[in-house]
Structures are given as C-alpha cells and as structure tokens.
PDB file of C-alpha atoms in Angstrom:
ATOM      1  CA  GLY G 702     -10.686  13.901   2.503  1.00 35.00           C
ATOM      2  CA  GLU G 703      -8.812  13.888  -0.752  1.00 38.00           C
ATOM      3  CA  SER G 704      -9.452  11.304  -3.437  1.00 38.00           C
ATOM      4  CA  VAL G 705      -7.128   8.370  -3.727  1.00 41.00           C
ATOM      5  CA  GLY G 706      -7.360   8.370  -7.480  1.00 45.00           C
ATOM      6  CA  LEU G 707      -9.324  10.412  -9.969  1.00 50.00           C
ATOM      7  CA  HIS G 708      -8.840   8.358 -13.135  1.00 65.00           C
ATOM      8  CA  LEU G 709      -9.089   4.810 -11.904  1.00 82.00           C
ATOM      9  CA  PRO G 710     -11.243   2.135 -13.519  1.00 91.00           C
ATOM     10  CA  THR G 711     -14.562   2.323 -11.727  1.00 94.00           C
ATOM     11  CA  LEU G 712     -17.079  -0.353 -10.864  1.00 96.00           C
ATOM     12  CA  SER G 713     -20.541   0.814  -9.848  1.00 96.00           C
ATOM     13  CA  VAL G 714     -22.834  -1.626  -8.081  1.00 97.00           C
ATOM     14  CA  GLN G 715     -26.116  -1.323  -6.269  1.00 97.00           C
ATOM     15  CA  GLU G 716     -26.269  -1.920  -2.576  1.00 97.00           C
ATOM     16  CA  GLY G 717     -26.969  -5.574  -1.920  1.00 97.00           C
ATOM     17  CA  ASP G 718     -25.555  -6.807  -5.221  1.00 97.00           C
ATOM     18  CA  ASN G 719     -22.356  -8.819  -5.512  1.00 97.00           C
ATOM     19  CA  SER G 720     -19.167  -7.121  -6.739  1.00 97.00           C
ATOM     20  CA  ILE G 721     -16.322  -8.678  -8.687  1.00 97.00           C
ATOM     21  CA  ILE G 722     -13.031  -6.826  -8.990  1.00 97.00           C
ATOM     22  CA  ASN G 723     -10.373  -8.221 -11.289  1.00 95.00           C
ATOM     23  CA  CYS G 724      -6.619  -7.988 -11.363  1.00 94.00           C
ATOM     24  CA  ALA G 725      -3.956  -9.268 -13.740  1.00 93.00           C
ATOM     25  CA  TYR G 726      -0.576  -9.860 -12.144  1.00 91.00           C
ATOM     26  CA  SER G 727       2.730  -9.834 -13.921  1.00 85.00           C
ATOM     27  CA  ASN G 728       5.147 -12.318 -12.382  1.00 89.00           C
ATOM     28  CA  SER G 729       4.519 -16.042 -12.804  1.00 89.00           C
ATOM     29  CA  ALA G 730       6.929 -16.655  -9.902  1.00 88.00           C
ATOM     30  CA  SER G 731       4.749 -14.719  -7.434  1.00 90.00           C
ATOM     31  CA  ASP G 732       3.587 -17.018  -4.659  1.00 90.00           C
ATOM     32  CA  TYR G 733       1.489 -14.810  -2.432  1.00 92.00           C
ATOM     33  CA  PHE G 734      -1.280 -12.370  -3.255  1.00 94.00           C
ATOM     34  CA  ILE G 735      -3.170  -9.834  -1.199  1.00 94.00           C
ATOM     35  CA  TRP G 736      -6.180  -7.615  -1.718  1.00 96.00           C
ATOM     36  CA  TYR G 737      -6.155  -4.206  -0.064  1.00 96.00           C
ATOM     37  CA  LYS G 738      -8.936  -1.673   0.407  1.00 97.00           C
ATOM     38  CA  GLN G 739      -8.037   2.019   0.482  1.00 97.00           C
ATOM     39  CA  GLU G 740     -10.524   4.639   1.594  1.00 96.00           C
ATOM     40  CA  SER G 741     -10.011   8.294   0.855  1.00 93.00           C
ATOM     41  CA  GLY G 742      -7.338   9.816   3.088  1.00 92.00           C
ATOM     42  CA  LYS G 743      -6.285   6.488   4.576  1.00 94.00           C
ATOM     43  CA  GLY G 744      -3.610   3.902   4.000  1.00 96.00           C
ATOM     44  CA  PRO G 745      -4.364   0.535   2.374  1.00 96.00           C
ATOM     45  CA  GLN G 746      -6.121  -1.960   4.626  1.00 95.00           C
ATOM     46  CA  PHE G 747      -5.656  -5.736   4.333  1.00 94.00           C
ATOM     47  CA  ILE G 748      -8.772  -7.595   3.194  1.00 95.00           C
ATOM     48  CA  ILE G 749      -7.772 -11.128   2.287  1.00 96.00           C
ATOM     49  CA  ASP G 750      -4.779 -13.055   1.007  1.00 94.00           C
ATOM     50  CA  ILE G 751      -4.118 -16.259  -0.890  1.00 95.00           C
ATOM     51  CA  ARG G 752      -1.067 -18.383  -1.520  1.00 93.00           C
ATOM     52  CA  SER G 753      -0.208 -19.833  -4.898  1.00 93.00           C
ATOM     53  CA  ASN G 754      -0.958 -23.396  -3.790  1.00 94.00           C
ATOM     54  CA  MET G 755      -4.640 -22.473  -3.500  1.00 96.00           C
ATOM     55  CA  ASP G 756      -7.164 -21.318  -6.089  1.00 96.00           C
ATOM     56  CA  LYS G 757      -9.872 -20.029  -3.765  1.00 97.00           C
ATOM     57  CA  ARG G 758     -10.098 -18.588  -0.299  1.00 97.00           C
ATOM     58  CA  GLN G 759     -13.129 -17.244   1.531  1.00 97.00           C
ATOM     59  CA  GLY G 760     -13.457 -14.678   4.245  1.00 95.00           C
ATOM     60  CA  GLN G 761     -16.370 -12.816   5.699  1.00 93.00           C
ATOM     61  CA  ARG G 762     -18.377 -11.628   2.646  1.00 96.00           C
ATOM     62  CA  VAL G 763     -15.235 -11.759   0.497  1.00 98.00           C
ATOM     63  CA  THR G 764     -13.770 -14.463  -1.719  1.00 98.00           C
ATOM     64  CA  VAL G 765     -10.508 -14.376  -3.614  1.00 98.00           C
ATOM     65  CA  LEU G 766      -9.996 -16.526  -6.699  1.00 97.00           C
ATOM     66  CA  LEU G 767      -6.588 -17.207  -8.205  1.00 97.00           C
ATOM     67  CA  ASN G 768      -6.020 -18.487 -11.739  1.00 96.00           C
ATOM     68  CA  LYS G 769      -2.300 -19.050 -12.157  1.00 94.00           C
ATOM     69  CA  THR G 770      -2.657 -20.239 -15.747  1.00 94.00           C
ATOM     70  CA  VAL G 771      -3.699 -16.793 -16.931  1.00 94.00           C
ATOM     71  CA  LYS G 772      -2.164 -14.861 -14.008  1.00 94.00           C
ATOM     72  CA  HIS G 773      -5.493 -13.511 -12.884  1.00 95.00           C
ATOM     73  CA  LEU G 774      -6.833 -12.673  -9.458  1.00 95.00           C
ATOM     74  CA  SER G 775     -10.347 -11.638  -8.517  1.00 97.00           C
ATOM     75  CA  LEU G 776     -12.060 -10.333  -5.420  1.00 97.00           C
ATOM     76  CA  GLN G 777     -15.721 -11.063  -4.912  1.00 98.00           C
ATOM     77  CA  ILE G 778     -17.701  -9.072  -2.367  1.00 98.00           C
ATOM     78  CA  ALA G 779     -21.093 -10.466  -1.446  1.00 97.00           C
ATOM     79  CA  ALA G 780     -24.033  -8.210  -0.613  1.00 97.00           C
ATOM     80  CA  THR G 781     -22.057  -5.031  -1.261  1.00 97.00           C
ATOM     81  CA  GLN G 782     -22.622  -2.279   1.302  1.00 97.00           C
ATOM     82  CA  PRO G 783     -22.039   1.492   1.133  1.00 96.00           C
ATOM     83  CA  GLY G 784     -19.072   1.033   3.470  1.00 96.00           C
ATOM     84  CA  ASP G 785     -17.393  -1.054   0.775  1.00 97.00           C
ATOM     85  CA  SER G 786     -16.947   2.040  -1.396  1.00 97.00           C
ATOM     86  CA  ALA G 787     -13.198   2.507  -1.777  1.00 97.00           C
ATOM     87  CA  VAL G 788     -10.293   1.825  -4.115  1.00 96.00           C
ATOM     88  CA  TYR G 789      -9.197  -1.808  -4.202  1.00 97.00           C
ATOM     89  CA  PHE G 790      -5.651  -2.928  -5.023  1.00 96.00           C
ATOM     90  CA  CYS G 791      -4.232  -6.356  -5.601  1.00 95.00           C
ATOM     91  CA  ALA G 792      -0.620  -6.959  -4.640  1.00 94.00           C
ATOM     92  CA  GLU G 793       1.745  -9.801  -5.459  1.00 92.00           C
ATOM     93  CA  ASN G 794       4.747 -11.021  -3.519  1.00 88.00           C
ATOM     94  CA  THR G 795       7.691 -12.802  -5.068  1.00 78.00           C
ATOM     95  CA  GLY G 796      10.480 -14.456  -3.172  1.00 71.00           C
ATOM     96  CA  THR G 797      11.261 -14.883   0.480  1.00 64.00           C
ATOM     97  CA  ALA G 798      11.024 -11.244   1.472  1.00 65.00           C
ATOM     98  CA  SER G 799       7.806  -9.300   1.804  1.00 67.00           C
ATOM     99  CA  LYS G 800       8.255  -7.132  -1.261  1.00 79.00           C
ATOM    100  CA  LEU G 801       4.827  -6.301  -2.579  1.00 88.00           C
ATOM    101  CA  THR G 802       4.119  -5.097  -6.091  1.00 90.00           C
ATOM    102  CA  PHE G 803       0.770  -3.353  -6.295  1.00 92.00           C
ATOM    103  CA  GLY G 804      -1.471  -3.438  -9.340  1.00 89.00           C
ATOM    104  CA  THR G 805      -3.615  -0.668 -10.725  1.00 86.00           C
ATOM    105  CA  GLY G 806      -6.496   0.042  -8.400  1.00 93.00           C
ATOM    106  CA  THR G 807     -10.214  -0.200  -9.082  1.00 96.00           C
ATOM    107  CA  ARG G 808     -12.653   2.244  -7.566  1.00 96.00           C
ATOM    108  CA  LEU G 809     -15.810   0.586  -6.244  1.00 97.00           C
ATOM    109  CA  GLN G 810     -18.859   2.847  -5.997  1.00 96.00           C
ATOM    110  CA  VAL G 811     -21.888   1.523  -4.189  1.00 96.00           C
ATOM    111  CA  THR G 812     -25.154   3.157  -5.109  1.00 94.00           C
ATOM    112  CA  LEU G 813     -28.250   3.088  -2.950  1.00 89.00           C
TER     113      LEU G 813
ATOM    114  CA  GLU P 403      -3.273  -1.795  19.803  1.00 64.00           C
ATOM    115  CA  ALA P 404      -2.266   1.487  18.169  1.00 83.00           C
ATOM    116  CA  GLY P 405      -1.712   1.402  14.448  1.00 94.00           C
ATOM    117  CA  VAL P 406       1.142   2.830  12.416  1.00 97.00           C
ATOM    118  CA  VAL P 407       1.512   6.521  13.207  1.00 97.00           C
ATOM    119  CA  GLN P 408       2.746   9.040  10.671  1.00 98.00           C
ATOM    120  CA  SER P 409       3.335  12.742  10.874  1.00 97.00           C
ATOM    121  CA  PRO P 410       2.693  15.227   9.540  1.00 98.00           C
ATOM    122  CA  ARG P 411      -0.471  14.252   7.688  1.00 97.00           C
ATOM    123  CA  TYR P 412      -0.066  17.068   5.191  1.00 97.00           C
ATOM    124  CA  LYS P 413       2.914  19.139   4.108  1.00 98.00           C
ATOM    125  CA  ILE P 414       3.156  21.935   1.587  1.00 98.00           C
ATOM    126  CA  ILE P 415       6.587  23.244   0.643  1.00 98.00           C
ATOM    127  CA  GLU P 416       8.248  25.135  -2.152  1.00 97.00           C
ATOM    128  CA  LYS P 417      10.576  23.329  -4.514  1.00 96.00           C
ATOM    129  CA  LYS P 418      14.198  23.035  -3.453  1.00 97.00           C
ATOM    130  CA  GLN P 419      13.207  23.041   0.221  1.00 98.00           C
ATOM    131  CA  PRO P 420      13.923  20.049   2.485  1.00 98.00           C
ATOM    132  CA  VAL P 421      11.164  17.977   4.050  1.00 98.00           C
ATOM    133  CA  ALA P 422      11.030  15.106   6.527  1.00 98.00           C
ATOM    134  CA  PHE P 423       8.395  12.529   7.355  1.00 98.00           C
ATOM    135  CA  TRP P 424       8.197  10.507  10.547  1.00 98.00           C
ATOM    136  CA  CYS P 425       6.796   7.046  11.154  1.00 98.00           C
ATOM    137  CA  ASN P 426       6.243   5.039  14.313  1.00 97.00           C
ATOM    138  CA  PRO P 427       5.433   1.398  13.524  1.00 97.00           C
ATOM    139  CA  ILE P 428       3.221  -0.962  15.480  1.00 96.00           C
ATOM    140  CA  SER P 429       4.953  -2.093  18.658  1.00 94.00           C
ATOM    141  CA  GLY P 430       6.879  -5.297  18.117  1.00 92.00           C
ATOM    142  CA  HIS P 431       7.011  -4.987  14.327  1.00 94.00           C
ATOM    143  CA  ASN P 432      10.646  -5.264  13.306  1.00 93.00           C
ATOM    144  CA  THR P 433      10.079  -4.694   9.592  1.00 94.00           C
ATOM    145  CA  LEU P 434       9.312  -1.173   8.397  1.00 96.00           C
ATOM    146  CA  TYR P 435       8.547   0.017   4.874  1.00 96.00           C
ATOM    147  CA  TRP P 436       8.326   3.379   3.160  1.00 97.00           C
ATOM    148  CA  TYR P 437       6.156   3.582   0.052  1.00 97.00           C
ATOM    149  CA  LEU P 438       5.378   6.340  -2.402  1.00 97.00           C
ATOM    150  CA  GLN P 439       1.879   6.563  -3.845  1.00 96.00           C
ATOM    151  CA  ASN P 440       1.109   8.788  -6.798  1.00 94.00           C
ATOM    152  CA  LEU P 441      -2.460   9.811  -7.484  1.00 89.00           C
ATOM    153  CA  GLY P 442      -4.422   6.992  -9.070  1.00 86.00           C
ATOM    154  CA  GLN P 443      -1.690   4.407  -8.611  1.00 92.00           C
ATOM    155  CA  GLY P 444      -0.741   1.706  -6.169  1.00 94.00           C
ATOM    156  CA  PRO P 445       2.011   2.197  -3.588  1.00 96.00           C
ATOM    157  CA  GLU P 446       5.607   1.665  -4.731  1.00 95.00           C
ATOM    158  CA  LEU P 447       8.255   0.518  -2.296  1.00 94.00           C
ATOM    159  CA  LEU P 448      11.053   2.989  -1.568  1.00 96.00           C
ATOM    160  CA  ILE P 449      12.902   1.219   1.239  1.00 96.00           C
ATOM    161  CA  ARG P 450      12.485  -1.694   3.634  1.00 95.00           C
ATOM    162  CA  TYR P 451      14.119  -2.041   7.043  1.00 95.00           C
ATOM    163  CA  GLU P 452      14.691  -5.153   9.085  1.00 93.00           C
ATOM    164  CA  ASN P 453      15.273  -3.673  12.541  1.00 94.00           C
ATOM    165  CA  GLU P 454      17.792  -0.854  11.941  1.00 94.00           C
ATOM    166  CA  GLU P 455      19.200  -2.308   8.711  1.00 93.00           C
ATOM    167  CA  ALA P 456      18.015  -1.121   5.300  1.00 94.00           C
ATOM    168  CA  VAL P 457      17.740  -4.443   3.456  1.00 91.00           C
ATOM    169  CA  ASP P 458      16.143  -3.135   0.253  1.00 91.00           C
ATOM    170  CA  ASP P 459      16.675   0.454  -0.874  1.00 92.00           C
ATOM    171  CA  SER P 460      16.986  -0.270  -4.571  1.00 90.00           C
ATOM    172  CA  GLN P 461      14.051   2.012  -5.457  1.00 92.00           C
ATOM    173  CA  LEU P 462      15.121   4.936  -3.272  1.00 95.00           C
ATOM    174  CA  PRO P 463      16.430   7.909  -5.313  1.00 93.00           C
ATOM    175  CA  LYS P 464      19.567   8.336  -3.285  1.00 92.00           C
ATOM    176  CA  ASP P 465      20.584  11.656  -4.784  1.00 95.00           C
ATOM    177  CA  ARG P 466      17.836  13.437  -2.885  1.00 97.00           C
ATOM    178  CA  PHE P 467      16.120  10.876  -0.637  1.00 97.00           C
ATOM    179  CA  SER P 468      17.472   9.457   2.597  1.00 97.00           C
ATOM    180  CA  ALA P 469      16.009   7.417   5.411  1.00 97.00           C
ATOM    181  CA  GLU P 470      17.049   6.250   8.820  1.00 96.00           C
ATOM    182  CA  ARG P 471      15.835   3.937  11.551  1.00 95.00           C
ATOM    183  CA  LEU P 472      18.553   4.376  14.089  1.00 86.00           C
ATOM    184  CA  LYS P 473      17.167   2.348  17.009  1.00 90.00           C
ATOM    185  CA  GLY P 474      15.142  -0.087  14.961  1.00 87.00           C
ATOM    186  CA  VAL P 475      11.830   1.457  15.992  1.00 93.00           C
ATOM    187  CA  ASP P 476      10.659   4.736  14.475  1.00 96.00           C
ATOM    188  CA  SER P 477      11.938   6.008  11.152  1.00 98.00           C
ATOM    189  CA  THR P 478      12.422   9.245   9.244  1.00 98.00           C
ATOM    190  CA  LEU P 479      12.315   9.743   5.478  1.00 98.00           C
ATOM    191  CA  LYS P 480      13.886  12.907   4.143  1.00 98.00           C
ATOM    192  CA  ILE P 481      13.897  14.653   0.782  1.00 98.00           C
ATOM    193  CA  GLN P 482      16.462  17.344   0.087  1.00 97.00           C
ATOM    194  CA  PRO P 483      15.919  19.238  -2.099  1.00 97.00           C
ATOM    195  CA  ALA P 484      12.292  18.551  -3.004  1.00 97.00           C
ATOM    196  CA  GLU P 485      11.189  18.728  -6.643  1.00 97.00           C
ATOM    197  CA  LEU P 486       7.755  19.295  -8.132  1.00 97.00           C
ATOM    198  CA  GLY P 487       7.538  15.631  -9.117  1.00 96.00           C
ATOM    199  CA  ASP P 488       7.875  14.561  -5.488  1.00 97.00           C
ATOM    200  CA  SER P 489       4.286  15.589  -4.799  1.00 97.00           C
ATOM    201  CA  ALA P 490       2.619  12.360  -3.665  1.00 97.00           C
ATOM    202  CA  VAL P 491       1.470  10.457  -0.609  1.00 97.00           C
ATOM    203  CA  TYR P 492       4.255   8.853   1.415  1.00 98.00           C
ATOM    204  CA  LEU P 493       3.071   5.753   3.218  1.00 98.00           C
ATOM    205  CA  CYS P 494       4.756   3.895   6.038  1.00 98.00           C
ATOM    206  CA  ALA P 495       3.939   0.279   6.824  1.00 96.00           C
ATOM    207  CA  SER P 496       5.191  -2.273   9.317  1.00 95.00           C
ATOM    208  CA  SER P 497       5.033  -6.025   9.736  1.00 92.00           C
ATOM    209  CA  ARG P 498       6.098  -8.676  12.183  1.00 90.00           C
ATOM    210  CA  GLY P 499       8.866 -10.267  10.183  1.00 79.00           C
ATOM    211  CA  GLY P 500       9.662 -10.048   6.511  1.00 70.00           C
ATOM    212  CA  ARG P 501       6.675 -12.120   5.354  1.00 72.00           C
ATOM    213  CA  GLY P 502       4.091 -10.873   7.814  1.00 76.00           C
ATOM    214  CA  GLU P 503       0.975  -8.918   6.954  1.00 86.00           C
ATOM    215  CA  GLN P 504       1.824  -5.278   6.311  1.00 91.00           C
ATOM    216  CA  PHE P 505      -0.117  -2.655   8.237  1.00 94.00           C
ATOM    217  CA  PHE P 506      -0.173   0.792   6.693  1.00 96.00           C
ATOM    218  CA  GLY P 507      -0.274   4.196   8.272  1.00 97.00           C
ATOM    219  CA  PRO P 508      -2.515   7.002   6.967  1.00 97.00           C
ATOM    220  CA  GLY P 509       0.294   8.545   4.923  1.00 97.00           C
ATOM    221  CA  THR P 510       1.719  12.036   4.536  1.00 98.00           C
ATOM    222  CA  ARG P 511       0.439  13.995   1.567  1.00 97.00           C
ATOM    223  CA  LEU P 512       3.273  16.157   0.205  1.00 98.00           C
ATOM    224  CA  THR P 513       2.601  19.038  -2.128  1.00 97.00           C
ATOM    225  CA  VAL P 514       5.615  20.736  -3.710  1.00 98.00           C
ATOM    226  CA  LEU P 515       4.888  24.151  -5.221  1.00 97.00           C
TER     227      LEU P 515
END
C-alpha cells in the first residue's frame, strides 16, 4: 500500500520497548482529545480518548497524558510490537459538535 | 458490523475532469463526515452532515466541490472540475451523534494528472 506520509517526524523503537509520542494542541478551549492510529492504505483508527477534566487515562497497553497548562498531549505505548508501526495523530475537539482538528502525525517504526 | 465503506479506492483522472466519491456509513450512524488528507498531514474536515442536513460546510470549496446525502444514509462528494492540487486521499467517517466516536473508511486516493 501507499505511504501515509513520507516526511513525517519519525520515532524508531525496538520491539518490547515503550514508546512515547507527543503532540502540542492549539486551542485552550478544546475539551476532548483523541489519539488515532493510521496504517498505510487505511483510514485513521481510534486508539484512546481523554476529556479535559482528566490528566491521565489508561487503556490496554496505551496511556494518554494531558497537560492543559502547556497544551500538551502524549501517547505512551507499552511493550511496543511490530503491529504498532503506523502513523499516529492526535486530534482535539472544541465545542458541542464533533469537529476534530488533527495535529501533525508521527510515524512510529518498530525494529526487531 | 460492517465498517464505513468507500468507493472507489483509487481514482486517476486528468485535470478539468469531474470525479465523484461514494460513502456508506455504519448502519445507525446519523452523522457523516468528509475529510481531505494530503500526504504527510492529518485529515481536514470538508463537510459534516447530521442526517441529510449539511451542518458544517465552511471548509468545502464550493466553487468546485459539492456533496449530498439525500436520504440521510449514504453520501456522494463531487469535484468538478478537478485541479492538480486536488490530488489527495478523501476520507469518509461516521458517528452515532455529533459527539460520538468517529469511525473512518479506508479513503479514496485521487490522483489528478
């Protein structure tokens, strides 16, 4: 399949290590944040979300941290696997409607 | 449950030609979105429907782009005429309600020559 992005920031991690992907968001009024995973040739896939009244949320092998003071979001993936290789996007939602603004993606490469 | 279906998956046309993309959302999802994704960037919203009503089309270039969702289910996005800069992936997504989780289709990759 075709590449999602050829000039994205890239994070390379070894299989089994933990990965941390960072995102700076722009709107201090945003109240809902989502991390998406996009594999080559596919649409974005929901990973985990967090609301602005929380600073941490955990899922299966993934944790999202939210720092509203500096408008920063991070995604932590524990025990990274080859299947985690993809481009990861954060998205922010402002207001009552589901209007998402996506950030710049990060390509995660998992090496064996 | 079937996911969001889009067709065609790939389309190659010459500039100034028309092109149309089709999307069938997940059953029961009343909110439908069309996004444009340029290479190396995140998706950008073009238009959002609540049932058959376009509630946000502020980012849709209306001189050449149009969309419809006549029966509040499937939707068509059209470009006429296409320009070289329209080459991108066009993604469709749907959600149950305006604040529900958005599920994306695989996209249509458009190449304008």
